[in-house]
Amino acid sequence: MASIRKHGGSWQARVRIKGYPQQTRTFDRKVDAQKWTNETEAQMRNRRYVDTSAHAGKTLDDLLVLYDDRHANARKGHQHSALVKMWRQDPIARRGLDTLTAADFVDIREARLKKVQPKTVREDLLMFRHAFDLARVEWGFNGLQNPLADVRIPSAGKGRDRRLKPGEEKRLIAGAGPRSILAAAIRLALETGMRRGELVKLDWRYVDLDRHVVHLPETKNGDPRDVPLSDEAVEVFLELGPCDLGSVLGVSGDQLGKDFREVRDRLGIKGLTFHDLRHEATSRLYELGTLSDMEVAHVTGHKTLQMLKRYTHLKAEKIAEKLRRKAS
């Protein structure tokens, strides 16, 4: 049995069929209420109905809050929580889950591509797709359809291939001041391949210079790792301290990035970011010719060899040098 009645400025639809819990939904238009009651009643009578009461009336904002609490926020050091916070401010967050369609996210994709890089849009859409999948499979949102299931996700694009040019490393360190915190950060980034966020979180209690190892309890991908140290890296730590505890660099990630850009611009070095130092370090590890793919990945913390490949840009002259040595 189905019924529809006016309730304030909206229409309340109700369906009661023996063997199923009563289902109630509210719509802005009577025609939508009528369509829902007809479809729901038919599904119940044909034993094809799936109870969606777990997410009835839930908005995208409700899903994002749940996603942040159960997934994103639990991944320490990950950027998902910031992404969730940003999208909770968007008008689409107030939309009901059942009202969202593929077209809504296609519109988001096209609008975002006009403002930000494809990689950023990819992260947005993958976050939404993952949230819907988790809600449906693990969080009891029975019958919830994933509107992004067939939405085209932009590719990550070509990885950056900026390597340090001859003389740039010395210029950067000299420009920063050889004994400065920025110079130490640049040298450590080139020797270890650590990310800027990992460098600024370094704590002396996790630095073991006797073993030539630094322990990172929190990383971007959420997994801790031990980073082996070269003799040059150990020398940097010895120049900085060492101490028993406390921050190694004593500077925030934002400040470190700002200081780097100021020195870079003052020196007239074009197209170089602090993150490119990680690319450079990874490529140098390969160019040593003594480490396997897995050993390089252990140092840098890349979870897959495909991601490692994106961060590796070998210099042709280095390969040519090896070929000449082999020929001789």
Tab-separated table of C-alpha atoms in Angstrom, residues 133-284:
chain	number	residue	atom	x	y	z
A	133	ASP	CA	32.417	2.365	-2.548
A	134	LEU	CA	33.273	2.169	1.157
A	135	ALA	CA	29.780	3.318	2.125
A	136	ARG	CA	28.175	0.685	-0.069
A	137	VAL	CA	30.470	-2.250	0.715
A	138	GLU	CA	31.599	-1.672	4.321
A	139	TRP	CA	29.342	0.881	5.993
A	140	GLY	CA	25.918	-0.686	5.418
A	141	PHE	CA	24.556	1.770	2.828
A	142	ASN	CA	22.653	-0.993	1.075
A	143	GLY	CA	21.462	-0.191	-2.408
A	144	LEU	CA	23.530	2.985	-2.692
A	145	GLN	CA	24.701	3.426	-6.249
A	146	ASN	CA	28.122	4.870	-6.949
A	147	PRO	CA	27.492	7.751	-9.375
A	148	LEU	CA	31.188	7.799	-10.273
A	149	ALA	CA	31.352	4.143	-11.296
A	150	ASP	CA	31.472	5.006	-14.995
A	151	VAL	CA	32.761	8.582	-14.811
A	152	ARG	CA	36.028	9.083	-16.686
A	153	ILE	CA	38.829	9.990	-14.295
A	154	PRO	CA	41.571	12.241	-15.742
A	155	SER	CA	44.979	10.611	-15.997
A	156	ALA	CA	47.701	11.680	-13.597
A	157	GLY	CA	49.544	13.205	-16.530
A	158	LYS	CA	53.235	13.057	-17.280
A	159	GLY	CA	55.487	13.149	-14.251
A	160	ARG	CA	57.861	16.066	-13.807
A	161	ASP	CA	61.306	15.493	-15.303
A	162	ARG	CA	63.210	18.460	-13.860
A	163	ARG	CA	66.745	17.461	-12.915
A	164	LEU	CA	69.356	19.718	-11.386
A	165	LYS	CA	71.536	21.343	-14.001
A	166	PRO	CA	75.324	21.538	-13.604
A	167	GLY	CA	76.214	23.944	-10.833
A	168	GLU	CA	72.673	24.426	-9.498
A	169	GLU	CA	73.215	22.348	-6.367
A	170	LYS	CA	76.263	24.374	-5.310
A	171	ARG	CA	74.506	27.628	-6.165
A	172	LEU	CA	71.460	26.722	-4.083
A	173	ILE	CA	73.521	25.739	-1.038
A	174	ALA	CA	75.721	28.818	-1.333
A	175	GLY	CA	72.678	31.049	-1.826
A	176	ALA	CA	70.954	29.553	1.198
A	177	GLY	CA	74.079	29.901	3.318
A	178	PRO	CA	76.205	26.732	3.683
A	179	ARG	CA	75.433	26.373	7.416
A	180	SER	CA	71.782	27.387	7.215
A	181	ILE	CA	68.759	25.182	7.936
A	182	LEU	CA	67.670	25.530	4.302
A	183	ALA	CA	71.047	24.318	3.045
A	184	ALA	CA	70.855	21.342	5.420
A	185	ALA	CA	67.333	20.538	4.176
A	186	ILE	CA	68.457	20.706	0.543
A	187	ARG	CA	71.412	18.415	1.204
A	188	LEU	CA	69.284	15.916	3.136
A	189	ALA	CA	66.601	15.906	0.435
A	190	LEU	CA	69.226	15.112	-2.202
A	191	GLU	CA	70.903	12.420	-0.097
A	192	THR	CA	67.789	10.657	1.235
A	193	GLY	CA	64.938	11.409	-1.178
A	194	MET	CA	62.748	12.407	1.767
A	195	ARG	CA	59.733	14.616	1.142
A	196	ARG	CA	59.608	18.136	2.540
A	197	GLY	CA	56.921	17.082	5.046
A	198	GLU	CA	59.081	14.188	6.227
A	199	LEU	CA	62.127	16.422	6.631
A	200	VAL	CA	60.380	19.003	8.796
A	201	LYS	CA	58.925	16.265	11.013
A	202	LEU	CA	62.337	14.711	11.697
A	203	ASP	CA	62.921	14.248	15.418
A	204	TRP	CA	66.325	13.583	16.944
A	205	ARG	CA	65.042	10.599	18.908
A	206	TYR	CA	64.549	8.760	15.595
A	207	VAL	CA	68.018	9.579	14.227
A	208	ASP	CA	70.519	6.750	14.733
A	209	LEU	CA	73.853	7.937	13.387
A	210	ASP	CA	75.672	4.806	14.603
A	211	ARG	CA	73.474	2.652	12.375
A	212	HIS	CA	73.207	5.312	9.644
A	213	VAL	CA	69.404	5.126	9.790
A	214	VAL	CA	66.558	7.582	10.323
A	215	HIS	CA	63.145	6.247	11.336
A	216	LEU	CA	60.056	7.997	9.973
A	217	PRO	CA	57.032	7.010	12.109
A	218	GLU	CA	54.642	8.946	9.836
A	219	THR	CA	54.861	9.333	6.071
A	220	LYS	CA	52.612	10.601	3.310
A	221	ASN	CA	51.349	7.132	2.389
A	222	GLY	CA	50.638	6.293	6.028
A	223	ASP	CA	53.359	3.658	6.466
A	224	PRO	CA	56.438	4.174	8.680
A	225	ARG	CA	59.831	3.520	7.121
A	226	ASP	CA	63.537	3.462	7.917
A	227	VAL	CA	65.722	5.604	5.676
A	228	PRO	CA	69.368	4.563	5.236
A	229	LEU	CA	71.843	7.438	5.448
A	230	SER	CA	74.847	8.083	3.237
A	231	ASP	CA	78.067	9.453	4.697
A	232	GLU	CA	77.109	12.889	3.358
A	233	ALA	CA	73.719	12.714	5.111
A	234	VAL	CA	75.385	11.714	8.385
A	235	GLU	CA	77.718	14.696	8.028
A	236	VAL	CA	74.699	17.014	7.723
A	237	PHE	CA	73.197	15.613	10.918
A	238	LEU	CA	76.504	16.011	12.742
A	239	GLU	CA	76.667	19.647	11.658
A	240	LEU	CA	73.098	20.214	12.945
A	241	GLY	CA	73.563	18.605	16.336
A	242	PRO	CA	73.032	15.971	17.302
A	243	CYS	CA	70.586	16.240	20.201
A	244	ASP	CA	68.658	13.701	22.270
A	245	LEU	CA	65.215	14.890	21.223
A	246	GLY	CA	63.327	17.679	19.511
A	247	SER	CA	62.910	18.817	15.924
A	248	VAL	CA	65.997	18.385	13.745
A	249	LEU	CA	65.301	21.328	11.446
A	250	GLY	CA	63.019	23.363	13.706
A	251	VAL	CA	61.088	24.870	10.808
A	252	SER	CA	57.617	24.357	9.306
A	253	GLY	CA	57.006	22.953	5.857
A	254	ASP	CA	55.472	26.220	4.684
A	255	GLN	CA	58.454	28.243	5.890
A	256	LEU	CA	60.922	25.830	4.316
A	257	GLY	CA	59.104	26.050	0.995
A	258	LYS	CA	58.996	29.847	1.194
A	259	ASP	CA	62.710	30.090	1.976
A	260	PHE	CA	63.558	27.749	-0.901
A	261	ARG	CA	61.507	29.745	-3.416
A	262	GLU	CA	63.086	33.020	-2.287
A	263	VAL	CA	66.619	31.675	-2.782
A	264	ARG	CA	65.713	30.026	-6.094
A	265	ASP	CA	64.167	33.212	-7.478
A	266	ARG	CA	67.022	35.372	-6.247
A	267	LEU	CA	69.483	33.098	-8.050
A	268	GLY	CA	67.375	33.104	-11.217
A	269	ILE	CA	66.943	29.312	-11.241
A	270	LYS	CA	63.891	28.517	-13.358
A	271	GLY	CA	61.335	25.739	-13.083
A	272	LEU	CA	62.686	24.061	-9.945
A	273	THR	CA	60.572	23.099	-6.930
A	274	PHE	CA	61.681	21.673	-3.598
A	275	HIS	CA	59.895	18.436	-4.510
A	276	ASP	CA	62.122	18.165	-7.590
A	277	LEU	CA	64.978	17.443	-5.173
A	278	ARG	CA	63.210	14.158	-4.390
A	279	HIS	CA	63.118	13.395	-8.129
A	280	GLU	CA	66.811	14.194	-8.342
A	281	ALA	CA	67.658	11.998	-5.352
A	282	THR	CA	65.686	9.044	-6.723
A	283	SER	CA	67.338	9.318	-10.128
A	284	ARG	CA	70.789	9.557	-8.528
